Amino acid sequence: MTKTYYIGIDGGGTKTKFDLFDSDKNSIASITMPTIHPAQASFKEVVSVLTDAKEKLLANINDSDYVLKVGAGLGGYGINADYRKKLEDEFSTVFDEFKLYSDAYAAMLGALAGEDGILMIAGTGSIALAKVGDETFRCGGFGYRYGDEGSAYSIGKALISRALKEADGRLDKSIISDLVADYFDNIGINIIATSDFSRDKIAGLAAAASKYVENSESVRDIFLAAAKEISLHIKAIGKNFESGKRVRLSYIGGVFRSEYILECIKEMNQGIELVAPIYPPEKGSILQV
């Protein structure tokens, strides 16, 4: 009897996670490889990564007669048609049968085990996705320049902004001044204000500040503002569900490591059933294969 095996892929901006699943979609083996994001890796580099990962994972299969199916949630597989075509061509060079999705869509499928509901992602950036039957909806996800409200980046940026205001007397001093100074190794507020830090660096400030939420009103206000922005995403995308129906909401991203944020989300969305992610994105990518 011919068996079916699956490779699920979660392709991010810095690394790519591959997971081999058996016919019952139980994980057998996994491997982490370099990024295959179309903006960061050449055609040849991506094909090499895919080929190497395939060979290493298939070494775990003892059957000689089997079918291999691949599902991949990929950063870059979105509205950019050139990126989509590049990724499709790269995958067709290595695999016979595959389905590609955006990384956020695969994450939603995994978090909700393929069922209807909402996934709110709030890490460095932010976006909400919803699955209602065969339809998919999105809210936010417009990037850090004009969007990504409620993200760790937005929290970090707000903390820096508050520290700058405190430095020149527009606001009274709070723990944020010392927090920001310590985080940036006391390089000086003017250097902080004029430096071009990476998004990840600024986003990391949110995690550093989270421990002060309970005893600092100024920090708590910034985290509360982020929770309100996340709640706006949830309420907006929740309009796509039947009125009065209790909707499941799952969540992914470093912002949700804050218990305060989670409690605020529960309080602001009484009709929502908050559930931790059921499966990781790499499994989510094979649920519809």
PDB file of N, CA and C in Angstrom, residues 83 89 159 259 289:
ATOM      1  N   TYR A  83       7.378  37.952  -6.615  1.00  0.00           N
ATOM      2  CA  TYR A  83       7.830  37.073  -5.534  1.00  0.00           C
ATOM      3  C   TYR A  83       7.105  35.731  -5.585  1.00  0.00           C
ATOM      4  N   ASP A  89       8.319  28.835  -8.976  1.00  0.00           N
ATOM      5  CA  ASP A  89       9.315  28.236  -9.876  1.00  0.00           C
ATOM      6  C   ASP A  89      10.385  27.482  -9.087  1.00  0.00           C
ATOM      7  N   LEU A 159       7.729  53.813  23.558  1.00  0.00           N
ATOM      8  CA  LEU A 159       8.591  53.955  24.733  1.00  0.00           C
ATOM      9  C   LEU A 159       9.718  54.956  24.476  1.00  0.00           C
ATOM     10  N   GLU A 259       1.177  38.949  30.060  1.00  0.00           N
ATOM     11  CA  GLU A 259      -0.103  38.547  30.645  1.00  0.00           C
ATOM     12  C   GLU A 259      -1.063  39.728  30.704  1.00  0.00           C
ATOM     13  N   VAL A 289      -3.351  20.266   2.333  1.00  0.00           N
ATOM     14  CA  VAL A 289      -2.634  19.612   1.209  1.00  0.00           C
ATOM     15  C   VAL A 289      -3.284  18.263   0.933  1.00  0.00           C
TER      16      VAL A 289
END
